[in-house]
CSV table of C-alpha atoms in Angstrom, one decimal:
chain,number,residue,atom,x,y,z
A,1,MET,CA,25.2,-97.6,-28.5
A,2,THR,CA,26.3,-95.2,-31.3
A,3,ILE,CA,25.3,-91.8,-31.2
A,4,LEU,CA,24.7,-90.5,-34.9
A,5,HIS,CA,25.3,-86.8,-35.4
A,6,ASP,CA,23.6,-84.6,-38.2
A,7,SER,CA,25.7,-82.2,-39.7
A,8,TYR,CA,24.7,-79.0,-41.1
A,9,ASP,CA,26.0,-76.7,-43.8
A,10,VAL,CA,26.2,-73.4,-41.9
A,11,ARG,CA,26.9,-70.2,-44.0
A,12,ILE,CA,28.4,-67.5,-42.2
A,13,LYS,CA,27.6,-63.8,-43.8
A,14,GLN,CA,30.8,-61.6,-44.3
A,15,GLU,CA,30.5,-57.8,-44.0
A,16,PRO,CA,32.5,-55.5,-45.6
A,17,VAL,CA,35.5,-54.1,-43.8
A,18,THR,CA,35.4,-50.7,-43.6
A,19,ASP,CA,36.5,-47.3,-41.9
A,20,ASP,CA,33.4,-44.8,-42.0
A,21,GLU,CA,33.5,-43.9,-38.2
A,22,SER,CA,29.5,-42.5,-39.0
A,23,ARG,CA,28.5,-46.5,-39.6
A,24,ARG,CA,30.1,-47.5,-36.1
A,25,PRO,CA,27.3,-48.1,-33.5
A,26,PRO,CA,27.9,-45.0,-30.8
A,27,ARG,CA,29.6,-45.9,-27.7
A,28,GLN,CA,28.0,-45.3,-24.2
A,29,GLN,CA,29.5,-42.7,-22.5
A,30,LYS,CA,30.1,-43.3,-18.4
A,31,SER,CA,28.2,-40.3,-16.5
A,32,PHE,CA,31.0,-38.5,-14.9
A,33,GLU,CA,30.4,-37.7,-10.9
A,34,PRO,CA,32.4,-35.3,-9.0
A,35,PRO,CA,34.0,-36.8,-6.0
A,36,GLY,CA,31.9,-36.8,-3.1
A,37,THR,CA,28.7,-37.6,-4.6
A,38,ASN,CA,27.0,-40.1,-2.8
A,39,ARG,CA,25.6,-42.7,-5.0
A,40,ARG,CA,23.6,-44.3,-2.0
A,41,ASN,CA,21.4,-40.9,-1.9
A,42,PRO,CA,19.8,-40.2,-5.2
A,43,ARG,CA,17.5,-37.4,-3.5
A,44,ASP,CA,20.6,-35.2,-3.0
A,45,ARG,CA,21.3,-34.6,-6.6
A,46,GLU,CA,17.6,-34.1,-7.3
A,47,GLU,CA,16.9,-30.5,-8.1
A,48,LYS,CA,14.1,-28.7,-6.4
A,49,PRO,CA,10.8,-28.7,-8.7
A,50,GLN,CA,10.7,-25.1,-11.0
A,51,GLN,CA,7.5,-23.4,-10.4
A,52,TRP,CA,5.5,-22.7,-12.9
A,53,GLY,CA,2.4,-20.0,-13.5
A,54,LYS,CA,2.1,-16.7,-11.9
A,55,GLN,CA,3.4,-16.2,-8.3
A,56,THR,CA,1.0,-15.8,-5.4
A,57,GLU,CA,1.1,-13.0,-2.9
A,58,LYS,CA,2.0,-16.5,-0.2
A,59,ASP,CA,5.2,-16.9,-3.1
A,60,LYS,CA,6.6,-13.7,-3.3
A,61,PRO,CA,9.4,-12.6,-0.4
A,62,LYS,CA,8.2,-10.3,2.3
A,63,GLU,CA,9.1,-6.6,2.4
A,64,GLU,CA,10.3,-5.0,5.2
A,65,PRO,CA,7.5,-2.2,6.7
A,66,VAL,CA,8.9,0.8,5.1
A,67,GLU,CA,8.5,3.8,7.8
A,68,LYS,CA,5.5,6.5,7.0
A,69,GLU,CA,6.8,10.3,7.0
A,70,LYS,CA,6.2,12.2,9.7
A,71,PRO,CA,4.3,15.4,9.3
A,72,ASN,CA,6.1,18.2,8.3
A,73,PHE,CA,5.2,21.8,8.8
A,74,GLY,CA,7.9,23.6,7.1
A,75,LEU,CA,7.9,25.1,3.5
A,76,SER,CA,7.4,23.2,0.4
A,77,GLY,CA,9.7,24.8,-1.9
A,78,ALA,CA,8.3,25.9,-5.3
A,79,LEU,CA,4.5,24.2,-4.7
A,80,LEU,CA,4.4,26.6,-1.8
A,81,LYS,CA,5.2,29.8,-4.2
A,82,ASP,CA,2.3,28.6,-6.9
A,83,THR,CA,-0.6,27.9,-4.1
A,84,ASN,CA,0.5,30.2,-1.3
A,85,THR,CA,1.0,33.7,-2.7
A,86,TYR,CA,-0.9,36.8,-1.2
A,87,LYS,CA,-0.4,40.2,-3.0
A,88,GLY,CA,2.9,39.1,-4.5
A,89,VAL,CA,4.2,37.7,-1.1
A,90,VAL,CA,5.0,34.1,-0.9
A,91,ILE,CA,3.4,33.2,2.7
A,92,LYS,CA,5.0,31.0,4.8
A,93,TYR,CA,2.6,28.9,6.4
A,94,SER,CA,-0.6,26.8,5.1
A,95,GLU,CA,-3.9,26.2,7.6
A,96,PRO,CA,-4.4,22.6,8.2
A,97,VAL,CA,-7.4,20.7,7.3
A,98,GLU,CA,-8.6,20.9,10.6
A,99,ALA,CA,-8.8,24.6,10.8
A,100,ARG,CA,-11.9,26.2,11.8
A,101,LYS,CA,-13.1,29.5,12.7
A,102,PRO,CA,-14.3,29.6,16.6
A,103,LYS,CA,-17.8,30.1,18.0
A,104,ARG,CA,-15.9,31.6,21.0
A,105,ARG,CA,-15.0,35.4,20.7
A,106,TRP,CA,-11.4,35.2,21.6
A,107,ARG,CA,-9.5,38.5,22.5
A,108,PHE,CA,-6.1,39.7,22.8
A,109,TYR,CA,-5.0,42.5,25.2
A,110,VAL,CA,-2.1,44.1,24.6
A,111,PHE,CA,0.1,45.8,27.1
A,112,LYS,CA,3.4,47.5,27.1
A,113,GLY,CA,4.4,47.4,30.5
A,114,GLU,CA,1.8,49.1,32.7
A,115,GLN,CA,0.4,50.8,29.7
A,116,GLU,CA,-2.7,49.2,28.0
A,117,LEU,CA,-2.7,49.0,24.2
A,118,PRO,CA,-6.0,48.6,22.2
A,119,MET,CA,-7.4,45.2,22.0
A,120,TYR,CA,-7.4,42.8,19.1
A,121,GLN,CA,-10.8,40.9,18.2
A,122,ILE,CA,-9.5,37.6,17.2
A,123,HIS,CA,-12.7,35.3,16.4
A,124,ARG,CA,-13.7,36.1,12.9
A,125,GLN,CA,-10.8,33.8,11.3
A,126,SER,CA,-9.6,30.6,11.6
A,127,ALA,CA,-6.1,31.8,11.7
A,128,TYR,CA,-4.0,35.2,11.9
A,129,LEU,CA,-0.8,35.5,10.9
A,130,ILE,CA,1.7,37.7,12.9
A,131,GLY,CA,4.6,39.8,11.9
A,132,ARG,CA,6.4,42.5,10.6
A,133,ASP,CA,5.1,42.7,7.0
A,134,ARG,CA,2.5,45.0,7.6
A,135,ALA,CA,0.8,44.4,3.5
A,136,VAL,CA,0.0,40.6,4.7
A,137,CYS,CA,0.0,40.1,8.5
A,138,ASP,CA,-3.4,40.1,10.1
A,139,LEU,CA,-1.8,41.1,13.6
A,140,PRO,CA,1.1,43.8,12.8
A,141,VAL,CA,4.0,43.8,15.3
A,142,ASP,CA,6.5,46.7,14.6
A,143,HIS,CA,9.7,45.5,16.9
A,144,PRO,CA,12.8,45.0,14.8
A,145,SER,CA,13.6,41.7,16.6
A,146,CYS,CA,10.2,40.1,15.0
A,147,SER,CA,10.0,38.7,11.6
A,148,LYS,CA,8.4,39.2,8.5
A,149,GLN,CA,6.0,36.2,8.9
A,150,HIS,CA,6.8,35.6,12.9
A,151,ALA,CA,3.9,33.2,14.0
A,152,VAL,CA,0.9,32.2,13.7
A,153,LEU,CA,-2.5,32.0,15.9
A,154,GLN,CA,-4.6,28.9,14.6
A,155,TYR,CA,-7.9,27.5,15.9
A,156,ARG,CA,-8.1,23.6,15.2
A,157,LEU,CA,-10.8,21.5,15.5
A,158,VAL,CA,-10.1,18.8,17.6
A,159,ASP,CA,-11.4,15.8,19.6
A,160,TYR,CA,-11.2,15.2,23.3
A,161,LYS,CA,-12.8,12.9,26.1
A,162,ARG,CA,-15.7,13.8,28.3
A,163,ASP,CA,-15.5,13.4,32.5
A,164,ASP,CA,-18.3,10.3,31.8
A,165,GLY,CA,-15.8,8.6,28.8
A,166,SER,CA,-17.7,10.2,26.3
A,167,THR,CA,-16.2,11.6,23.0
A,168,GLY,CA,-16.4,15.3,21.5
A,169,ARG,CA,-15.4,17.8,19.4
A,170,ARG,CA,-14.3,21.3,19.9
A,171,VAL,CA,-12.4,24.7,18.5
A,172,ILE,CA,-9.6,24.9,20.5
A,173,PRO,CA,-6.5,28.2,20.0
A,174,TYR,CA,-3.2,27.3,19.0
A,175,VAL,CA,-0.1,29.0,18.3
A,176,ILE,CA,2.9,28.0,15.9
A,177,ASP,CA,6.3,29.8,15.1
A,178,LEU,CA,7.3,30.1,11.7
A,179,GLY,CA,11.1,29.6,12.2
A,180,SER,CA,11.6,33.3,13.2
A,181,ALA,CA,14.7,34.8,13.8
A,182,ASN,CA,14.4,35.4,17.8
A,183,GLY,CA,11.2,33.1,18.6
A,184,THR,CA,8.0,33.4,20.1
A,185,PHE,CA,7.6,33.1,24.1
A,186,LEU,CA,4.3,31.1,25.3
A,187,ASN,CA,4.3,32.5,29.2
A,188,ASN,CA,8.1,33.5,29.1
A,189,GLN,CA,9.1,30.1,27.7
A,190,LYS,CA,10.5,29.8,24.0
A,191,ILE,CA,8.8,27.8,22.1
A,192,GLU,CA,9.9,25.2,19.6
A,193,PRO,CA,9.4,26.1,15.5
A,194,GLN,CA,7.1,24.7,13.0
A,195,ARG,CA,5.2,22.9,16.2
A,196,TYR,CA,1.5,23.7,17.5
A,197,TYR,CA,1.1,24.7,21.1
A,198,GLU,CA,-2.2,24.8,22.6
A,199,LEU,CA,-3.5,28.1,24.1
A,200,ARG,CA,-5.3,28.3,27.3
A,201,GLU,CA,-7.0,31.5,28.7
A,202,ASN,CA,-4.4,34.1,30.2
A,203,ASP,CA,-2.0,32.9,28.8
A,204,VAL,CA,0.6,35.4,27.8
A,205,ILE,CA,2.6,35.8,24.5
A,206,LYS,CA,5.4,37.5,23.6
A,207,PHE,CA,7.2,38.1,20.1
A,208,GLY,CA,10.8,38.1,19.6
A,209,PHE,CA,12.5,40.8,22.5
A,210,SER,CA,9.3,42.9,22.2
A,211,THR,CA,8.3,44.2,25.9
A,212,ARG,CA,4.5,44.1,24.3
A,213,GLU,CA,2.6,41.2,25.8
A,214,TYR,CA,-0.9,39.8,24.4
A,215,VAL,CA,-2.8,38.1,26.9
A,216,LEU,CA,-5.3,35.5,25.6
A,217,LEU,CA,-8.9,35.9,27.3
A,218,HIS,CA,-12.6,35.6,25.7
A,219,GLU,CA,-15.8,37.6,26.5
A,220,ASP,CA,-16.6,35.9,29.0
A,221,SER,CA,-13.2,36.0,31.4
A,222,ALA,CA,-14.4,38.5,34.0
A,223,ASN,CA,-17.4,35.9,34.7
A,224,ASN,CA,-14.8,33.2,35.6
A,225,VAL,CA,-16.4,30.7,33.3
A,226,GLY,CA,-13.2,28.5,33.6
A,227,PRO,CA,-10.0,27.7,31.2
A,228,VAL,CA,-10.3,26.8,27.8
A,229,GLY,CA,-10.3,22.8,28.5
A,230,ASN,CA,-13.7,23.1,30.4
A,231,TYR,CA,-15.7,23.7,28.0
A,232,GLU,CA,-16.9,22.6,24.5
A,233,ASP,CA,-16.9,25.2,21.9
A,234,ASP,CA,-19.6,23.6,19.6
A,235,GLY,CA,-22.3,24.5,22.4
A,236,VAL,CA,-21.4,28.2,22.6
A,237,GLU,CA,-23.6,30.4,22.0
A,238,ILE,CA,-22.9,32.9,19.0
A,239,LYS,CA,-24.0,36.6,19.6
A,240,GLN,CA,-24.3,38.7,16.4
A,241,GLU,CA,-22.3,42.0,16.2
A,242,PRO,CA,-23.8,45.2,15.5
A,243,VAL,CA,-23.6,46.1,11.8
A,244,GLU,CA,-22.6,49.4,11.4
A,245,PRO,CA,-24.0,51.5,8.6
A,246,THR,CA,-22.1,52.3,6.2
A,247,LYS,CA,-21.0,56.0,5.4
A,248,LYS,CA,-22.5,57.8,2.1
């Protein structure tokens, strides 16, 4: 059997030879991977998804809690000079927000050894400045060991719990030393400066090295009403003091 082959005239297109590199097709570059890359784990090479939009509160890093500033009863520099000046003298003390005038009529009975000195009525104001500077102090003390502004008797409205578990409010006297040179003594114990100390009936206060003793009593002390912690100041009846006629 004879197989006949058809012949075909095939023409081959000749392209011009050129040295122009711009007309050559680009070569595919192999990607370089650093040693140690695991081809079998493509997830290891995946980058973390970027977050778009506004950051929410949950996404923000947690900040460490900042410790609150503790109360400071010391001087406040230039601010104190502008707001607490009396008769041209800078007062070292500012009353707290809980300052109140007492309803009970408290008194200072003053003794120098066996000698009884004039009594001080200390219920007409919410605070009494004690010191050697008579121009600004409410209760002057003339002993040279006392500072010009030595201490303060301060009445404060505070909360307390009754015996039945309920709560109430009352005005209680406190004493605070203003950083005096020779200190303030409560019942012969030196108190820390710039700190309030609660006072009770029959407490004895001394300032510096003065021998004068200031005994805290009130109008009902002779009737044995009890210590300051056993009554509620809000329920005390206010007695009106007689008004002296003005002299013409």
